[in-house]
Coordinates of C-alpha atoms and ligand atoms in Angstrom, one line a residue:
M107 CA 110.4 93.1 90.2
P108 CA 111.2 96.2 92.4
R109 CA 114.9 97.3 92.4
A110 CA 116.7 98.5 95.5
L111 CA 120.0 100.0 96.4
I112 CA 121.3 99.7 99.8
T113 CA 124.3 101.8 101.0
G114 CA 125.9 100.1 103.8
V115 CA 125.1 96.9 103.0
T116 CA 127.8 95.3 105.0
G117 CA 126.9 96.8 108.2
Q118 CA 124.1 95.4 110.7
D119 CA 121.1 97.1 109.4
G120 CA 122.3 96.7 105.8
S121 CA 122.6 92.5 106.2
Y122 CA 119.0 92.5 107.9
L123 CA 117.8 95.1 105.3
A124 CA 119.0 92.9 102.3
E125 CA 117.5 89.8 103.6
F126 CA 114.1 91.6 104.0
L127 CA 113.8 93.0 100.4
V128 CA 115.1 89.6 99.0
A129 CA 112.4 87.7 100.8
K130 CA 109.9 90.4 99.6
G131 CA 110.7 89.7 95.9
Y132 CA 113.3 92.6 95.3
E133 CA 116.3 92.8 93.3
V134 CA 118.8 94.2 95.5
F135 CA 122.0 95.9 95.0
G136 CA 124.5 96.6 97.7
L137 CA 127.3 99.4 97.7
V138 CA 130.7 98.1 99.1
R139 CA 133.6 100.4 99.5
G140 CA 137.3 99.3 99.6
Q141 CA 139.1 96.7 97.2
N142 CA 138.9 93.8 99.8
N143 CA 136.1 94.3 102.2
P144 CA 136.3 92.0 104.8
R145 CA 132.5 91.8 105.8
V146 CA 131.3 90.8 102.1
P147 CA 131.4 87.2 102.9
A148 CA 128.9 87.6 105.9
V149 CA 126.7 89.6 103.5
R150 CA 126.9 86.8 100.8
R151 CA 126.3 84.3 103.6
V152 CA 123.1 86.0 104.7
A153 CA 121.9 87.2 101.4
P154 CA 123.5 85.6 98.5
A155 CA 121.1 86.7 95.8
V156 CA 122.4 90.8 96.6
R157 CA 124.5 92.0 93.7
L158 CA 127.3 94.0 94.8
L159 CA 128.8 97.1 93.5
N160 CA 131.7 99.4 94.4
G161 CA 131.4 102.6 95.5
D162 CA 132.1 105.1 98.6
L163 CA 130.0 107.9 100.1
R164 CA 133.0 110.2 99.8
D165 CA 133.2 109.6 95.9
L166 CA 130.2 111.1 94.0
P167 CA 131.1 109.7 90.4
S168 CA 131.0 106.0 92.3
L169 CA 127.6 106.9 93.7
I170 CA 126.2 107.9 90.2
G171 CA 127.9 104.8 88.7
A172 CA 126.1 102.6 91.3
L173 CA 122.6 104.4 90.7
D174 CA 123.2 104.1 86.9
A175 CA 124.1 99.9 87.3
A176 CA 121.4 99.1 89.7
Q177 CA 118.3 101.5 88.2
P178 CA 116.6 101.3 91.6
D179 CA 113.2 102.1 92.5
E180 CA 114.5 102.7 96.1
V181 CA 117.5 103.7 97.6
Y182 CA 118.3 103.1 101.5
N183 CA 121.2 105.4 102.7
L184 CA 122.5 103.3 105.6
G185 CA 126.4 103.7 105.1
A186 CA 127.9 105.8 107.7
V187 CA 130.9 106.2 110.4
S188 CA 128.2 104.9 113.1
F189 CA 130.3 104.7 116.3
V190 CA 129.4 107.6 118.2
G191 CA 132.5 107.3 120.7
M192 CA 134.9 107.4 117.6
S193 CA 133.3 110.4 116.2
W194 CA 135.4 112.8 118.6
R195 CA 138.5 111.1 117.5
Q196 CA 138.0 111.4 113.8
A197 CA 135.3 114.3 113.7
E198 CA 136.5 115.3 110.2
L199 CA 136.0 112.0 108.6
T200 CA 132.6 111.4 110.6
S201 CA 131.3 114.8 109.1
E202 CA 132.5 113.7 105.9
I203 CA 130.8 110.6 105.6
T204 CA 127.7 110.4 107.9
G205 CA 127.1 114.0 107.1
I206 CA 128.1 115.3 103.6
G207 CA 127.9 111.7 102.5
V208 CA 124.0 112.2 102.6
L209 CA 124.3 115.0 100.4
R210 CA 126.4 113.4 98.0
M211 CA 123.8 110.4 97.8
L212 CA 121.0 113.0 97.4
E213 CA 122.9 114.9 94.6
A214 CA 123.8 111.4 93.0
V215 CA 120.2 110.7 92.7
Q216 CA 119.5 114.1 91.3
I217 CA 122.0 113.6 88.6
H218 CA 120.9 110.0 87.9
T219 CA 117.5 110.8 87.6
H220 CA 118.0 114.2 85.4
N221 CA 116.2 116.1 88.1
D222 CA 113.3 114.1 88.2
M223 CA 113.9 112.9 91.9
G224 CA 110.5 111.8 92.8
R225 CA 111.1 108.8 90.4
I226 CA 113.4 107.1 93.2
R227 CA 112.2 106.7 96.6
F228 CA 115.0 107.7 99.3
Y229 CA 115.6 106.4 103.0
Q230 CA 118.1 108.3 105.1
A231 CA 119.2 106.6 108.2
S232 CA 118.8 109.5 110.9
S233 CA 119.3 108.7 114.6
S234 CA 117.9 109.3 117.9
E235 CA 121.4 110.7 118.6
M236 CA 120.2 113.8 116.9
F237 CA 118.1 114.7 120.2
G238 CA 121.1 114.3 122.2
K239 CA 120.6 116.7 125.6
V240 CA 116.8 115.8 125.3
R241 CA 114.6 118.7 125.4
E242 CA 111.6 116.3 126.4
V243 CA 110.7 112.7 127.4
P244 CA 109.7 110.9 125.3
Q245 CA 111.3 112.0 122.1
N246 CA 108.7 112.4 119.0
E247 CA 109.5 113.8 115.3
A248 CA 108.7 117.2 116.6
T249 CA 111.5 117.3 119.7
P250 CA 114.0 120.0 118.8
F251 CA 117.5 118.4 118.2
H252 CA 120.6 119.1 120.4
P253 CA 123.3 116.7 119.3
R254 CA 126.0 116.0 121.9
S255 CA 128.8 114.4 119.4
P256 CA 130.3 115.0 115.9
Y257 CA 128.2 112.1 115.0
G258 CA 125.1 113.4 116.0
V259 CA 125.9 117.0 114.3
A260 CA 126.7 115.0 111.2
K261 CA 123.3 113.1 111.5
T262 CA 121.5 116.3 112.0
F263 CA 123.0 117.8 109.0
G264 CA 122.0 114.6 106.9
H265 CA 118.5 114.7 108.4
F266 CA 118.0 118.1 107.2
M267 CA 119.7 117.9 104.2
T268 CA 116.9 115.0 103.3
V269 CA 114.0 117.2 104.6
N270 CA 115.4 120.0 102.3
Y271 CA 115.7 117.9 99.1
R272 CA 112.1 117.1 99.8
E273 CA 110.8 120.4 100.1
S274 CA 113.0 121.9 97.4
Y275 CA 113.0 119.3 94.6
G276 CA 110.0 117.2 95.2
A277 CA 112.1 114.5 96.3
Y278 CA 110.1 111.2 97.8
A279 CA 112.9 111.4 100.9
C280 CA 112.0 110.0 104.3
S281 CA 114.2 110.3 107.1
G282 CA 113.7 107.4 109.7
I283 CA 114.8 108.6 113.4
L284 CA 115.8 105.4 114.6
F285 CA 116.7 104.7 118.3
N286 CA 119.1 102.1 119.1
H287 CA 118.8 98.6 117.7
E288 CA 120.9 95.5 118.3
S289 CA 121.2 92.0 117.3
P290 CA 123.7 89.1 117.0
R291 CA 125.2 90.9 114.1
R292 CA 125.9 94.0 116.0
G293 CA 129.4 95.3 115.9
H294 CA 131.9 94.7 118.6
E295 CA 132.5 98.2 119.4
F296 CA 128.8 98.9 120.7
V297 CA 128.0 98.3 124.3
S298 CA 125.3 95.9 123.8
R299 CA 127.5 93.4 121.8
K300 CA 130.7 94.4 123.9
V301 CA 128.7 92.9 126.9
T302 CA 127.1 89.9 125.6
R303 CA 130.2 88.6 123.8
G304 CA 132.2 89.6 127.2
V305 CA 129.8 87.5 129.3
A306 CA 129.9 84.5 126.8
R307 CA 133.7 84.8 127.1
I308 CA 133.6 84.9 131.0
A309 CA 131.3 82.2 131.1
A310 CA 133.5 80.1 129.0
G311 CA 136.4 80.9 131.2
L312 CA 138.6 82.8 128.3
E313 CA 138.3 86.3 130.1
D314 CA 137.5 87.7 133.6
T315 CA 136.2 91.2 133.5
I316 CA 134.8 93.6 130.6
S317 CA 135.8 97.3 130.6
L318 CA 132.7 99.8 130.4
G319 CA 132.5 103.7 130.4
N320 CA 129.2 104.9 131.8
L321 CA 126.8 102.5 133.4
E322 CA 124.1 104.9 134.1
S323 CA 123.1 106.1 130.7
R324 CA 119.8 104.8 129.5
R325 CA 118.8 103.7 125.9
D326 CA 115.8 102.6 124.2
W327 CA 117.1 99.5 122.7
G328 CA 115.2 97.4 120.0
F329 CA 115.8 94.8 117.6
A330 CA 117.5 95.4 114.2
G331 CA 115.1 92.7 112.2
D332 CA 112.3 94.9 113.2
Y333 CA 113.6 98.1 112.6
V334 CA 114.3 97.3 108.7
E335 CA 110.7 96.6 108.3
A336 CA 109.8 100.2 109.3
M337 CA 112.2 101.4 106.9
W338 CA 110.7 99.7 104.1
L339 CA 107.4 100.7 105.3
M340 CA 108.2 104.5 105.0
L341 CA 108.9 104.1 101.6
Q342 CA 105.5 102.6 100.5
Q343 CA 103.4 105.5 101.8
D344 CA 101.5 108.2 99.4
E345 CA 103.8 110.7 100.8
P346 CA 107.1 110.9 102.2
D347 CA 107.6 111.8 105.8
D348 CA 109.9 111.4 108.6
Y349 CA 109.0 108.9 111.4
V350 CA 110.6 108.0 114.9
V351 CA 111.2 104.3 115.3
A352 CA 111.4 103.2 119.0
T353 CA 110.1 100.7 121.4
G354 CA 109.3 103.5 123.8
V355 CA 110.9 101.7 126.8
T356 CA 114.4 102.6 128.3
H357 CA 117.1 100.7 130.1
S358 CA 120.4 101.5 131.5
V359 CA 123.6 100.0 131.0
R360 CA 123.2 98.4 134.4
D361 CA 120.1 96.5 133.1
L362 CA 121.8 95.3 130.1
L363 CA 124.7 93.8 132.4
D364 CA 121.9 92.5 135.0
I365 CA 120.0 90.4 132.0
A366 CA 123.2 89.3 130.2
F367 CA 125.1 88.1 133.4
N368 CA 121.8 86.2 134.9
R369 CA 121.6 84.3 131.5
V370 CA 124.7 82.6 132.2
G371 CA 124.1 82.3 135.9
I372 CA 125.8 85.0 137.3
R373 CA 124.2 87.3 139.6
D374 CA 126.8 89.4 141.3
W375 CA 128.6 90.7 138.1
A376 CA 130.3 93.5 139.8
R377 CA 133.5 91.7 140.1
H378 CA 133.8 91.2 136.4
V379 CA 133.0 94.7 135.2
A380 CA 135.8 97.2 135.3
Q381 CA 135.1 101.0 135.0
D382 CA 137.5 102.7 132.5
P383 CA 137.5 106.7 132.8
G384 CA 139.1 106.4 129.4
L385 CA 135.6 105.1 128.0
L386 CA 133.7 108.0 129.3
R387 CA 132.5 110.2 126.6
P388 CA 133.4 114.0 126.3
A389 CA 129.6 114.6 126.3
E390 CA 127.3 112.2 127.0
V391 CA 123.6 111.4 126.1
D392 CA 122.2 110.5 129.2
L393 CA 118.8 109.2 128.3
L394 CA 116.8 108.4 125.2
V395 CA 113.2 106.8 125.0
G396 CA 111.1 107.3 122.1
D397 CA 107.5 107.8 121.0
A398 CA 106.8 106.0 117.9
S399 CA 103.0 106.5 117.9
K400 CA 103.3 108.0 114.2
A401 CA 104.7 104.8 112.9
R402 CA 102.5 102.8 114.9
S403 CA 99.4 104.8 113.6
R404 CA 100.5 105.6 110.1
L405 CA 102.8 102.5 109.0
G406 CA 101.1 100.1 111.4
W407 CA 104.6 99.1 112.5
K408 CA 105.2 97.8 116.0
P409 CA 108.3 96.1 117.5
R410 CA 108.0 92.5 118.6
V411 CA 111.2 91.8 120.3
D412 CA 111.5 93.2 123.9
F413 CA 114.7 93.9 125.6
R414 CA 115.2 90.9 127.6
T415 CA 114.6 88.6 124.9
L416 CA 116.7 90.6 122.7
I417 CA 119.9 90.9 125.1
E418 CA 119.3 87.0 125.9
S419 CA 119.2 85.9 122.1
M420 CA 122.4 88.0 121.8
V421 CA 124.1 86.1 124.6
D422 CA 122.9 82.9 123.4
A423 CA 124.6 83.6 119.9
D424 CA 127.8 84.7 121.5
L425 CA 127.8 81.6 123.6
A426 CA 127.6 79.4 120.3
A427 CA 130.2 81.5 118.6
T428 CA 132.4 81.2 121.6
E429 CA 132.0 77.4 121.7
R430 CA 132.6 77.0 117.9
E431 CA 136.0 79.0 118.3
A432 CA 136.7 76.7 121.3
R433 CA 136.1 73.5 119.0
S434 CA 138.2 74.6 116.1
R435 CA 141.2 75.7 118.6
R436 CA 141.0 72.0 120.0
R437 CA 140.8 70.6 116.6
V438 CA 144.0 72.7 115.5
I439 CA 145.9 71.5 118.8
S440 CA 145.0 67.9 118.3
Ligands
NAP613 P1 127.1 99.7 111.0 O1 127.1 98.4 111.2 O2 128.0 100.5 111.5 O3 127.3 99.8 109.4 C1 127.4 101.0 108.8 C2 127.9 100.6 107.2 O4 128.4 102.1 106.6 C3 129.0 99.5 107.0 O5 128.3 98.7 106.0 C4 130.1 100.4 106.4 O6 130.9 100.0 105.6 C5 129.4 101.5 105.6 N1 130.3 102.6 105.4 C6 131.1 103.2 106.3 N2 131.9 104.2 105.6 C7 131.3 104.2 104.1 C8 131.8 104.9 103.3 N3 132.7 105.9 103.3 N4 131.1 104.7 101.9 C9 130.3 103.7 102.1 N5 129.8 103.1 103.3 C10 130.5 103.3 104.3 O7 125.6 100.6 111.2 P2 124.3 100.2 111.4 O8 124.1 99.7 112.9 O9 123.9 99.1 110.4 O10 123.5 101.4 111.2 C11 123.1 101.6 109.7 C12 122.9 103.1 109.7 O11 121.8 103.5 110.6 C13 123.8 104.0 110.1 O12 123.8 105.1 109.1 C14 123.7 104.5 111.5 O13 124.3 105.5 111.7 C15 122.4 104.6 111.3 N6 121.7 104.4 112.9 C16 122.1 103.2 113.5 C17 121.2 102.8 114.8 C18 121.6 101.4 115.5 O14 121.3 101.8 116.8 N7 122.1 100.6 114.7 C19 120.2 103.8 115.1 C20 120.1 104.8 114.4 C21 120.8 105.1 113.3 P3 132.2 98.9 105.7 O15 131.8 97.5 105.8 O16 133.4 99.3 104.4 O17 132.9 99.5 107.0
GDD614 N1 130.0 101.7 122.9 C1 130.3 101.7 124.5 N2 131.3 101.1 124.9 N3 129.2 102.4 125.2 C2 129.5 102.3 126.3 C3 130.6 101.5 126.9 C4 131.5 101.0 126.2 O1 132.4 100.3 126.8 N4 130.5 101.7 128.4 C5 129.4 102.4 128.4 N5 128.7 102.9 127.4 C6 127.6 103.7 126.8 C7 127.9 104.9 126.1 O2 128.6 105.9 126.9 C8 126.4 105.3 125.7 O3 125.8 106.0 126.7 C9 125.8 103.8 125.8 O4 126.5 102.9 126.3 C10 125.5 103.2 124.3 O5 126.5 103.3 123.6 P1 126.7 102.6 122.3 O6 126.3 101.0 122.5 O7 128.0 103.0 121.8 O8 125.4 103.3 121.3 P2 125.2 104.9 121.2 O9 123.7 105.3 121.7 O10 126.3 105.8 121.5 O11 124.8 104.7 119.7 C11 124.1 104.0 118.7 O12 122.8 104.4 118.7 C12 122.5 105.7 118.0 C13 121.0 106.0 118.1 O13 120.8 106.4 119.2 C14 125.0 103.8 117.5 O14 124.4 102.9 117.0 C15 124.6 105.0 116.5 O15 125.2 104.6 115.2 C16 123.1 105.2 116.5 O16 122.8 106.3 115.7

């Protein structure tokens, strides 16, 4: 039975990856931070077989301890402060966890394996946010980076540290440069979920408006469930390498609003959207669209869920959640 350790198991990708690896017959361990993490019950619901270990990407001994306990064949480093908007307000914390945290995890593998790093296959969750002010369209593995946020800068550090450990110590270390991917499990702070949840609540009469920042930015949005398969495929190759994972199709935040509101029969959504200058970012990434030809040809990976299907499924899930919430409120009142 292969063994895997996932950092960030309580996040969106961590939960899909845990489910995916359990279904593949892995023994899966998940790193959880904090003494009473409120997201643990959700992990237990979707992947009850996962064994949870305490640890924090700010604490090297806890990472070594987790590796010693899990004895993994594969490590997926997904843990991060992942919300770009917050990274300006907490730049130091973001650098510490999202950037230096990668170095700590690599060092922990080095120590755990007694400098025989090739024994463990290591996946680093890199990001299209590293392309930032894009130098070419679409972006591929050779496109230069120009990060526009403290988060993007931290991810770029983690990316090159991963490459460096591969080149310096023979680590089997891969960096997945993943473009935005969403799902009904997405955090409420990200624009896709903020919109689909807002639309469901407006349709139920619970709210009237959604406050948003820049409606013109464009992203290459895919489905998280498809993307965790690419992470796994990267670690099954003969040689470690870096891969862009994307759909190759870009949409604006306006397109997202069109599809989400249409799903509940609202065509003129402008009266339900307030533009809040406070939600504009100090520096924006205007356009992301990825060229995943390398992942397609070498890994045999391709996305299965298109943008419309993805957003409609998120609206449907949020409508169902809103209905459940309303039912339980009615029960309490009666
Ligand atoms: P997410 O839902 O925000 O999950 C982040 C995870 O990191 C959570 O489990 C969180 O745990 C954990 N974490 C935060 N601080 C930590 C610390 N100090 N020590 C250990 N764990 C810590 O993010 P996601 O969307 O699943 O993304 C997974 C990874 O892929 C992240 O590294 C993200 O930056 C990267 N990425 C995501 C996308 C995307 O579109 N989703 C695209 C490219 C790259 P708590 O529950 O304790 O907060
Ligand atoms: N979050 C948010 N909230 N974004 C908004 C809003 C709003 O109210 N209004 C407009 N936007 C715009 C943002 O300015 C950005 O251009 C776009 O919507 C997407 O924002 P997010 O959903 O927060 O995602 P992101 O692209 O900044 O970052 C995500 O994708 C990266 C990969 O490119 C995160 O998952 C990162 O962790 C990931 O690395």
